[in-house]
Amino acid sequence: MEKRLIWDIPTRLFHWLLVACIVAQYLTAEVFDAIDWHFKIGYFTLGLILFRLCWGFIGTTYAKFSQFVTGPGKVIAYAKTLGNKHSEEHAGHNPMGGWMVIALLLLVALQGISGLFITDDIVNNGPYYDAVSEATRDIMNAIHHTAFNVLLAAIVLHVGAVVFYARFKQQLLVPAMLHGKKSTNAPGISSSRLVLAAILALVVIALMYWVIEVLPPEPVVEEFFY
Ligand code: HEM
Ligand code: HEM
């Protein structure tokens, strides 16, 4: 089997930036109380997710959703091979992993979007806090606080799966997420499509600027009485 390029540079960059962002979001909310950083990194994280969602349609072969989002039949068939030490390594995401990718992306999206509608109860309101009713804010707040625990559970499962593949199946998935290459008979990709990725990144930045800075309503100025 030959070493072939499977994960393009944008997908790998996306992954490790996402990991850094989730850690930073936890620290800025729970440890350091650095809410302005929490907001800024939160917008960046949402941008990352938007980028990845688009890349899932226009990116390289193994980054495409059509390559790894499969029907229940394939997922069940794959699940049956889990206990087999010598099952063949997939070039891209395997059918179960593919759905985990979708779950992780959606959970982070939910976390980021709900954040836009809530307040830290001091002076910092998300950009859409004034756009919705008290009831909606409460729901978004509940989502923002609960979804993180679900996300944490998903991450534990995700990292647990990576460890399981390394220990039980002797399939080392992490190096491939770092340098992009795997020993495989499947065709590799010939380029990371960096120009396309750069254009997409610019479009995402413009869109995020519009959503965060232009579109939200004027903040309601609260009167303080002393
Ligand atoms: C904050 C925590 C994490 C999140 C939210 C996360 C999320 C994701 C996502 C969304 C993907 C899909 C990549 C793509 O196609 O775009 C992925 C894949 C992957 N992640 Fe993570 N990840 C996290 C932590 C980690 C850690 C700590 C490791 C290393 C131990 C890791 C190793 C991998 C590997 C090896 C893959 C590729 C799996 C495969 O070969 O199918 N992840 N992760
Ligand atoms: C996208 C990834 C995000 C993650 C992973 C995340 C994570 C968290 C976590 C773990 C907490 C603490 C919850 C608790 O105390 O139970 C929190 C609180 C909070 N987050 Fe986020 N957040 C994200 C995005 C955002 C965004 C985009 C905004 C607003 C623009 C935001 C606004 C807030 C606010 C206002 C709080 C409450 C802080 C407080 O209670 O003082 N978050 N977030």
mmCIF file of C-alpha atoms and ligand atoms in Angstrom:
data_model
loop_
_atom_site.group_PDB
_atom_site.id
_atom_site.type_symbol
_atom_site.label_atom_id
_atom_site.label_comp_id
_atom_site.label_asym_id
_atom_site.label_seq_id
_atom_site.Cartn_x
_atom_site.Cartn_y
_atom_site.Cartn_z
ATOM 1 C CA MET A 1 0.000 0.000 0.000
ATOM 2 C CA GLU A 2 1.179 3.473 -0.826
ATOM 3 C CA LYS A 3 1.159 6.617 1.303
ATOM 4 C CA ARG A 4 -1.427 8.884 -0.248
ATOM 5 C CA LEU A 5 -2.827 12.297 0.613
ATOM 6 C CA ILE A 6 -6.342 11.898 2.092
ATOM 7 C CA TRP A 7 -7.034 14.914 4.330
ATOM 8 C CA ASP A 8 -6.537 18.266 2.606
ATOM 9 C CA ILE A 9 -4.860 21.162 4.425
ATOM 10 C CA PRO A 10 -8.127 23.106 5.047
ATOM 11 C CA THR A 11 -9.762 20.096 6.752
ATOM 12 C CA ARG A 12 -6.728 19.509 8.968
ATOM 13 C CA LEU A 13 -6.401 23.184 9.839
ATOM 14 C CA PHE A 14 -10.123 23.301 10.553
ATOM 15 C CA HIS A 15 -9.877 20.330 12.926
ATOM 16 C CA TRP A 16 -7.032 21.576 15.080
ATOM 17 C CA LEU A 17 -8.317 25.162 15.134
ATOM 18 C CA LEU A 18 -11.704 23.807 16.240
ATOM 19 C CA VAL A 19 -10.070 21.846 19.069
ATOM 20 C CA ALA A 20 -8.192 24.987 20.180
ATOM 21 C CA CYS A 21 -11.412 27.043 20.026
ATOM 22 C CA ILE A 22 -13.431 24.600 22.139
ATOM 23 C CA VAL A 23 -10.714 24.561 24.783
ATOM 24 C CA ALA A 24 -10.528 28.368 24.665
ATOM 25 C CA GLN A 25 -14.330 28.689 24.931
ATOM 26 C CA TYR A 26 -14.362 26.507 28.014
ATOM 27 C CA LEU A 27 -11.516 28.456 29.611
ATOM 28 C CA THR A 28 -12.905 31.916 28.796
ATOM 29 C CA ALA A 29 -16.355 31.021 30.180
ATOM 30 C CA GLU A 30 -15.561 28.804 33.139
ATOM 31 C CA VAL A 31 -12.023 29.525 34.288
ATOM 32 C CA PHE A 32 -10.938 33.047 33.388
ATOM 33 C CA ASP A 33 -14.216 34.885 33.064
ATOM 34 C CA ALA A 34 -12.939 36.579 29.909
ATOM 35 C CA ILE A 35 -16.302 37.107 28.265
ATOM 36 C CA ASP A 36 -15.111 39.504 25.535
ATOM 37 C CA TRP A 37 -12.644 36.858 24.364
ATOM 38 C CA HIS A 38 -15.421 34.282 24.698
ATOM 39 C CA PHE A 39 -17.556 36.321 22.288
ATOM 40 C CA LYS A 40 -14.736 36.886 19.780
ATOM 41 C CA ILE A 41 -13.531 33.296 19.762
ATOM 42 C CA GLY A 42 -17.194 32.210 19.602
ATOM 43 C CA TYR A 43 -17.668 34.167 16.347
ATOM 44 C CA PHE A 44 -14.472 32.660 14.985
ATOM 45 C CA THR A 45 -15.710 29.167 15.919
ATOM 46 C CA LEU A 46 -19.014 29.787 14.150
ATOM 47 C CA GLY A 47 -17.057 30.925 11.096
ATOM 48 C CA LEU A 48 -15.006 27.718 11.222
ATOM 49 C CA ILE A 49 -18.169 25.620 11.285
ATOM 50 C CA LEU A 50 -19.686 27.557 8.390
ATOM 51 C CA PHE A 51 -16.461 27.073 6.442
ATOM 52 C CA ARG A 52 -16.495 23.320 7.097
ATOM 53 C CA LEU A 53 -20.159 22.991 6.140
ATOM 54 C CA CYS A 54 -19.427 24.632 2.767
ATOM 55 C CA TRP A 55 -16.183 22.645 2.354
ATOM 56 C CA GLY A 56 -18.295 19.523 2.769
ATOM 57 C CA PHE A 57 -19.835 20.392 -0.615
ATOM 58 C CA ILE A 58 -16.993 22.004 -2.550
ATOM 59 C CA GLY A 59 -13.882 20.572 -0.846
ATOM 60 C CA THR A 60 -11.708 17.632 -1.870
ATOM 61 C CA THR A 61 -12.922 14.022 -2.139
ATOM 62 C CA TYR A 62 -12.646 12.841 1.477
ATOM 63 C CA ALA A 63 -13.823 16.132 2.965
ATOM 64 C CA LYS A 64 -17.133 15.916 1.082
ATOM 65 C CA PHE A 65 -20.257 14.900 2.993
ATOM 66 C CA SER A 66 -21.335 12.760 0.036
ATOM 67 C CA GLN A 67 -18.224 10.651 0.675
ATOM 68 C CA PHE A 68 -18.861 9.847 4.319
ATOM 69 C CA VAL A 69 -22.516 10.449 5.149
ATOM 70 C CA THR A 70 -24.130 7.091 4.421
ATOM 71 C CA GLY A 71 -27.461 5.363 5.020
ATOM 72 C CA PRO A 72 -28.375 3.150 7.994
ATOM 73 C CA GLY A 73 -27.572 -0.052 6.052
ATOM 74 C CA LYS A 74 -23.896 0.842 5.680
ATOM 75 C CA VAL A 75 -23.691 2.105 9.264
ATOM 76 C CA ILE A 76 -25.101 -1.167 10.649
ATOM 77 C CA ALA A 77 -22.891 -3.277 8.379
ATOM 78 C CA TYR A 78 -19.877 -1.276 9.562
ATOM 79 C CA ALA A 79 -20.916 -1.510 13.227
ATOM 80 C CA LYS A 80 -20.798 -5.308 12.904
ATOM 81 C CA THR A 81 -17.101 -5.145 11.983
ATOM 82 C CA LEU A 82 -16.171 -3.067 15.030
ATOM 83 C CA GLY A 83 -15.111 -6.093 17.066
ATOM 84 C CA ASN A 84 -12.919 -7.353 14.231
ATOM 85 C CA LYS A 85 -9.285 -6.468 14.929
ATOM 86 C CA HIS A 86 -8.261 -6.762 11.302
ATOM 87 C CA SER A 87 -11.048 -4.883 9.554
ATOM 88 C CA GLU A 88 -9.784 -2.723 6.735
ATOM 89 C CA GLU A 89 -8.991 0.914 7.465
ATOM 90 C CA HIS A 90 -11.173 3.418 5.633
ATOM 91 C CA ALA A 91 -9.400 6.001 3.535
ATOM 92 C CA GLY A 92 -11.761 8.755 4.748
ATOM 93 C CA HIS A 93 -14.230 8.739 7.645
ATOM 94 C CA ASN A 94 -15.866 5.368 8.243
ATOM 95 C CA PRO A 95 -19.720 5.186 8.132
ATOM 96 C CA MET A 96 -20.091 5.502 11.923
ATOM 97 C CA GLY A 97 -17.406 8.172 12.222
ATOM 98 C CA GLY A 98 -19.109 10.113 9.438
ATOM 99 C CA TRP A 99 -22.230 10.578 11.506
ATOM 100 C CA MET A 100 -20.134 11.504 14.520
ATOM 101 C CA VAL A 101 -18.558 14.265 12.424
ATOM 102 C CA ILE A 102 -22.046 15.598 11.614
ATOM 103 C CA ALA A 103 -23.046 15.405 15.290
ATOM 104 C CA LEU A 104 -19.925 17.299 16.404
ATOM 105 C CA LEU A 105 -20.400 20.002 13.765
ATOM 106 C CA LEU A 106 -24.072 20.482 14.663
ATOM 107 C CA LEU A 107 -23.405 20.553 18.403
ATOM 108 C CA VAL A 108 -20.754 23.239 18.057
ATOM 109 C CA ALA A 109 -23.067 25.180 15.721
ATOM 110 C CA LEU A 110 -25.900 24.946 18.256
ATOM 111 C CA GLN A 111 -23.571 26.105 21.007
ATOM 112 C CA GLY A 112 -22.356 29.092 18.994
ATOM 113 C CA ILE A 113 -25.757 30.142 17.644
ATOM 114 C CA SER A 114 -27.442 29.958 21.061
ATOM 115 C CA GLY A 115 -24.636 32.132 22.453
ATOM 116 C CA LEU A 116 -25.674 34.978 20.136
ATOM 117 C CA PHE A 117 -28.950 35.418 22.033
ATOM 118 C CA ILE A 118 -27.804 35.375 25.656
ATOM 119 C CA THR A 119 -26.245 37.619 28.276
ATOM 120 C CA ASP A 120 -23.633 37.191 30.968
ATOM 121 C CA ASP A 121 -26.064 39.028 33.285
ATOM 122 C CA ILE A 122 -23.564 41.849 33.717
ATOM 123 C CA VAL A 123 -23.167 44.079 30.666
ATOM 124 C CA ASN A 124 -22.331 41.747 27.832
ATOM 125 C CA ASN A 125 -25.185 40.730 25.599
ATOM 126 C CA GLY A 126 -24.864 38.550 22.526
ATOM 127 C CA PRO A 127 -25.577 40.510 19.304
ATOM 128 C CA TYR A 128 -29.110 39.097 18.960
ATOM 129 C CA TYR A 129 -30.085 39.449 22.619
ATOM 130 C CA ASP A 130 -32.337 42.435 21.813
ATOM 131 C CA ALA A 131 -33.827 40.777 18.755
ATOM 132 C CA VAL A 132 -35.821 38.183 20.686
ATOM 133 C CA SER A 133 -38.284 37.833 23.549
ATOM 134 C CA GLU A 134 -37.423 36.978 27.140
ATOM 135 C CA ALA A 135 -38.812 33.461 26.589
ATOM 136 C CA THR A 136 -36.522 32.862 23.598
ATOM 137 C CA ARG A 137 -33.523 34.164 25.566
ATOM 138 C CA ASP A 138 -34.324 31.686 28.323
ATOM 139 C CA ILE A 139 -34.462 28.811 25.861
ATOM 140 C CA MET A 140 -31.171 29.900 24.241
ATOM 141 C CA ASN A 141 -29.584 30.197 27.655
ATOM 142 C CA ALA A 142 -30.738 26.710 28.608
ATOM 143 C CA ILE A 143 -29.388 25.380 25.283
ATOM 144 C CA HIS A 144 -26.034 27.172 25.703
ATOM 145 C CA HIS A 145 -25.553 25.726 29.171
ATOM 146 C CA THR A 146 -26.805 22.202 28.418
ATOM 147 C CA ALA A 147 -25.462 21.678 24.896
ATOM 148 C CA PHE A 148 -21.920 22.077 26.170
ATOM 149 C CA ASN A 149 -22.313 19.012 28.368
ATOM 150 C CA VAL A 150 -23.655 17.029 25.429
ATOM 151 C CA LEU A 151 -20.746 18.327 23.332
ATOM 152 C CA LEU A 152 -18.295 17.253 26.034
ATOM 153 C CA ALA A 153 -19.826 13.756 26.071
ATOM 154 C CA ALA A 154 -19.544 13.607 22.258
ATOM 155 C CA ILE A 155 -15.888 14.701 22.450
ATOM 156 C CA VAL A 156 -15.119 12.022 25.032
ATOM 157 C CA LEU A 157 -16.721 9.441 22.719
ATOM 158 C CA HIS A 158 -14.804 10.876 19.727
ATOM 159 C CA VAL A 159 -11.413 10.777 21.449
ATOM 160 C CA GLY A 160 -12.346 7.392 22.956
ATOM 161 C CA ALA A 161 -12.975 6.076 19.427
ATOM 162 C CA VAL A 162 -9.578 7.366 18.264
ATOM 163 C CA VAL A 163 -7.896 5.579 21.201
ATOM 164 C CA PHE A 164 -9.936 2.405 20.476
ATOM 165 C CA TYR A 165 -8.756 2.360 16.843
ATOM 166 C CA ALA A 166 -5.147 2.865 17.939
ATOM 167 C CA ARG A 167 -5.148 0.236 20.682
ATOM 168 C CA PHE A 168 -7.535 -2.415 19.394
ATOM 169 C CA LYS A 169 -7.265 -2.128 15.623
ATOM 170 C CA GLN A 170 -3.738 -0.717 15.390
ATOM 171 C CA GLN A 171 -5.106 2.025 13.130
ATOM 172 C CA LEU A 172 -3.415 5.321 13.960
ATOM 173 C CA LEU A 173 -5.826 8.045 12.854
ATOM 174 C CA VAL A 174 -4.208 11.075 14.493
ATOM 175 C CA PRO A 175 -1.023 11.243 12.348
ATOM 176 C CA ALA A 176 -3.241 11.392 9.249
ATOM 177 C CA MET A 177 -5.123 14.366 10.718
ATOM 178 C CA LEU A 178 -1.707 16.029 11.156
ATOM 179 C CA HIS A 179 0.154 15.323 7.897
ATOM 180 C CA GLY A 180 -2.823 14.266 5.794
ATOM 181 C CA LYS A 181 -1.400 10.977 4.507
ATOM 182 C CA LYS A 182 -2.537 7.359 4.907
ATOM 183 C CA SER A 183 -1.253 4.028 3.621
ATOM 184 C CA THR A 184 -4.107 2.987 1.388
ATOM 185 C CA ASN A 185 -5.064 1.474 -1.935
ATOM 186 C CA ALA A 186 -7.786 4.080 -2.387
ATOM 187 C CA PRO A 187 -6.978 6.998 -4.683
ATOM 188 C CA GLY A 188 -5.382 9.961 -2.902
ATOM 189 C CA ILE A 189 -6.236 13.584 -3.598
ATOM 190 C CA SER A 190 -3.962 15.560 -5.886
ATOM 191 C CA SER A 191 -4.309 18.975 -4.265
ATOM 192 C CA SER A 192 -5.720 20.724 -1.205
ATOM 193 C CA ARG A 193 -7.544 23.288 -3.385
ATOM 194 C CA LEU A 194 -6.012 26.097 -1.365
ATOM 195 C CA VAL A 195 -7.109 28.904 -3.702
ATOM 196 C CA LEU A 196 -10.713 27.753 -3.456
ATOM 197 C CA ALA A 197 -10.349 27.425 0.322
ATOM 198 C CA ALA A 198 -8.943 30.968 0.567
ATOM 199 C CA ILE A 199 -11.830 32.379 -1.469
ATOM 200 C CA LEU A 200 -14.319 30.472 0.698
ATOM 201 C CA ALA A 201 -12.597 31.766 3.854
ATOM 202 C CA LEU A 202 -12.992 35.357 2.587
ATOM 203 C CA VAL A 203 -16.663 34.806 1.803
ATOM 204 C CA VAL A 204 -17.218 33.302 5.269
ATOM 205 C CA ILE A 205 -15.423 36.245 6.935
ATOM 206 C CA ALA A 206 -17.597 38.728 5.005
ATOM 207 C CA LEU A 207 -20.750 36.818 5.895
ATOM 208 C CA MET A 208 -19.813 36.580 9.561
ATOM 209 C CA TYR A 209 -19.057 40.322 9.644
ATOM 210 C CA TRP A 210 -22.489 41.010 8.196
ATOM 211 C CA VAL A 211 -24.243 38.646 10.643
ATOM 212 C CA ILE A 212 -22.394 39.885 13.734
ATOM 213 C CA GLU A 213 -21.774 43.588 13.025
ATOM 214 C CA VAL A 214 -24.361 44.761 10.477
ATOM 215 C CA LEU A 215 -27.511 42.685 10.806
ATOM 216 C CA PRO A 216 -28.190 42.719 14.598
ATOM 217 C CA PRO A 217 -30.594 45.354 15.978
ATOM 218 C CA GLU A 218 -29.279 48.439 17.817
ATOM 219 C CA PRO A 219 -28.652 47.460 21.449
ATOM 220 C CA VAL A 220 -31.392 48.666 23.789
ATOM 221 C CA VAL A 221 -29.745 51.064 26.232
ATOM 222 C CA GLU A 222 -30.779 50.124 29.723
ATOM 223 C CA GLU A 223 -31.326 52.939 32.210
ATOM 224 C CA PHE A 224 -29.516 52.488 35.470
ATOM 225 C CA PHE A 225 -30.939 54.075 38.626
ATOM 226 C CA TYR A 226 -28.709 54.397 41.632
HETATM 227 C C1 HEM B 1 -12.610 19.744 21.073
HETATM 228 C C2 HEM B 1 -12.495 18.525 20.764
HETATM 229 C C3 HEM B 1 -12.708 17.961 19.366
HETATM 230 C C4 HEM B 1 -13.660 18.226 18.446
HETATM 231 C C5 HEM B 1 -14.839 19.190 18.559
HETATM 232 C C6 HEM B 1 -13.363 17.391 17.276
HETATM 233 C C7 HEM B 1 -14.095 17.368 16.106
HETATM 234 C C8 HEM B 1 -13.791 16.620 14.991
HETATM 235 C C9 HEM B 1 -14.445 16.732 13.721
HETATM 236 C C10 HEM B 1 -15.593 17.681 13.405
HETATM 237 C C11 HEM B 1 -13.844 15.844 12.887
HETATM 238 C C12 HEM B 1 -14.145 15.665 11.418
HETATM 239 C C13 HEM B 1 -13.061 16.342 10.631
HETATM 240 C C14 HEM B 1 -13.547 16.768 9.299
HETATM 241 O O1 HEM B 1 -13.825 15.955 8.428
HETATM 242 O O2 HEM B 1 -13.689 17.987 9.119
HETATM 243 C C15 HEM B 1 -12.830 15.151 13.619
HETATM 244 C C16 HEM B 1 -12.009 14.155 13.112
HETATM 245 C C17 HEM B 1 -10.949 13.623 13.794
HETATM 246 N N1 HEM B 1 -10.520 13.984 15.062
HETATM 247 FE FE1 HEM B 1 -11.383 15.295 16.280
HETATM 248 N N2 HEM B 1 -12.234 16.652 17.527
HETATM 249 C C18 HEM B 1 -11.814 16.980 18.795
HETATM 250 C C19 HEM B 1 -10.696 16.503 19.452
HETATM 251 C C20 HEM B 1 -9.838 15.591 18.932
HETATM 252 C C21 HEM B 1 -8.641 15.105 19.593
HETATM 253 C C22 HEM B 1 -8.166 15.571 20.966
HETATM 254 C C23 HEM B 1 -8.080 14.208 18.764
HETATM 255 C C24 HEM B 1 -6.821 13.406 18.992
HETATM 256 C C25 HEM B 1 -6.737 12.502 19.911
HETATM 257 C C26 HEM B 1 -8.902 14.113 17.573
HETATM 258 C C27 HEM B 1 -8.650 13.308 16.506
HETATM 259 C C28 HEM B 1 -9.393 13.235 15.359
HETATM 260 C C29 HEM B 1 -9.104 12.344 14.257
HETATM 261 C C30 HEM B 1 -7.965 11.357 14.191
HETATM 262 C C31 HEM B 1 -10.084 12.579 13.286
HETATM 263 C C32 HEM B 1 -10.221 11.837 11.965
HETATM 264 C C33 HEM B 1 -11.052 10.623 12.229
HETATM 265 C C34 HEM B 1 -11.066 9.707 11.041
HETATM 266 O O3 HEM B 1 -9.985 9.269 10.641
HETATM 267 O O4 HEM B 1 -12.164 9.426 10.543
HETATM 268 N N3 HEM B 1 -9.963 14.972 17.712
HETATM 269 N N4 HEM B 1 -12.805 15.666 14.907
HETATM 270 C C1 HEM B 2 -19.102 28.352 19.627
HETATM 271 C C2 HEM B 2 -18.641 27.866 20.678
HETATM 272 C C3 HEM B 2 -19.018 28.211 22.092
HETATM 273 C C4 HEM B 2 -18.773 27.382 23.136
HETATM 274 C C5 HEM B 2 -18.125 26.013 23.086
HETATM 275 C C6 HEM B 2 -19.263 28.054 24.340
HETATM 276 C C7 HEM B 2 -19.190 27.513 25.620
HETATM 277 C C8 HEM B 2 -19.681 28.107 26.765
HETATM 278 C C9 HEM B 2 -19.635 27.539 28.093
HETATM 279 C C10 HEM B 2 -19.033 26.182 28.443
HETATM 280 C C11 HEM B 2 -20.215 28.424 28.940
HETATM 281 C C12 HEM B 2 -20.407 28.254 30.445
HETATM 282 C C13 HEM B 2 -21.753 27.654 30.669
HETATM 283 C C14 HEM B 2 -22.029 27.362 32.111
HETATM 284 O O1 HEM B 2 -21.603 28.151 32.970
HETATM 285 O O2 HEM B 2 -22.708 26.364 32.355
HETATM 286 C C15 HEM B 2 -20.604 29.569 28.170
HETATM 287 C C16 HEM B 2 -21.227 30.704 28.689
HETATM 288 C C17 HEM B 2 -21.564 31.801 27.957
HETATM 289 N N1 HEM B 2 -21.388 31.980 26.595
HETATM 290 FE FE1 HEM B 2 -20.587 30.632 25.308
HETATM 291 N N2 HEM B 2 -19.773 29.280 24.000
HETATM 292 C C18 HEM B 2 -19.645 29.441 22.639
HETATM 293 C C19 HEM B 2 -20.027 30.533 21.885
HETATM 294 C C20 HEM B 2 -20.596 31.699 22.414
HETATM 295 C C21 HEM B 2 -20.985 32.860 21.638
HETATM 296 C C22 HEM B 2 -20.849 33.012 20.118
HETATM 297 C C23 HEM B 2 -21.502 33.773 22.528
HETATM 298 C C24 HEM B 2 -22.049 35.158 22.292
HETATM 299 C C25 HEM B 2 -21.728 35.920 21.326
HETATM 300 C C26 HEM B 2 -21.449 33.180 23.852
HETATM 301 C C27 HEM B 2 -21.893 33.782 25.005
HETATM 302 C C28 HEM B 2 -21.867 33.233 26.255
HETATM 303 C C29 HEM B 2 -22.383 33.887 27.454
HETATM 304 C C30 HEM B 2 -23.015 35.289 27.511
HETATM 305 C C31 HEM B 2 -22.204 32.993 28.507
HETATM 306 C C32 HEM B 2 -22.598 33.192 29.955
HETATM 307 C C33 HEM B 2 -21.395 33.623 30.737
HETATM 308 C C34 HEM B 2 -21.733 33.814 32.194
HETATM 309 O O3 HEM B 2 -22.560 33.081 32.702
HETATM 310 O O4 HEM B 2 -21.124 34.712 32.763
HETATM 311 N N3 HEM B 2 -20.897 31.913 23.744
HETATM 312 N N4 HEM B 2 -20.267 29.365 26.839
#
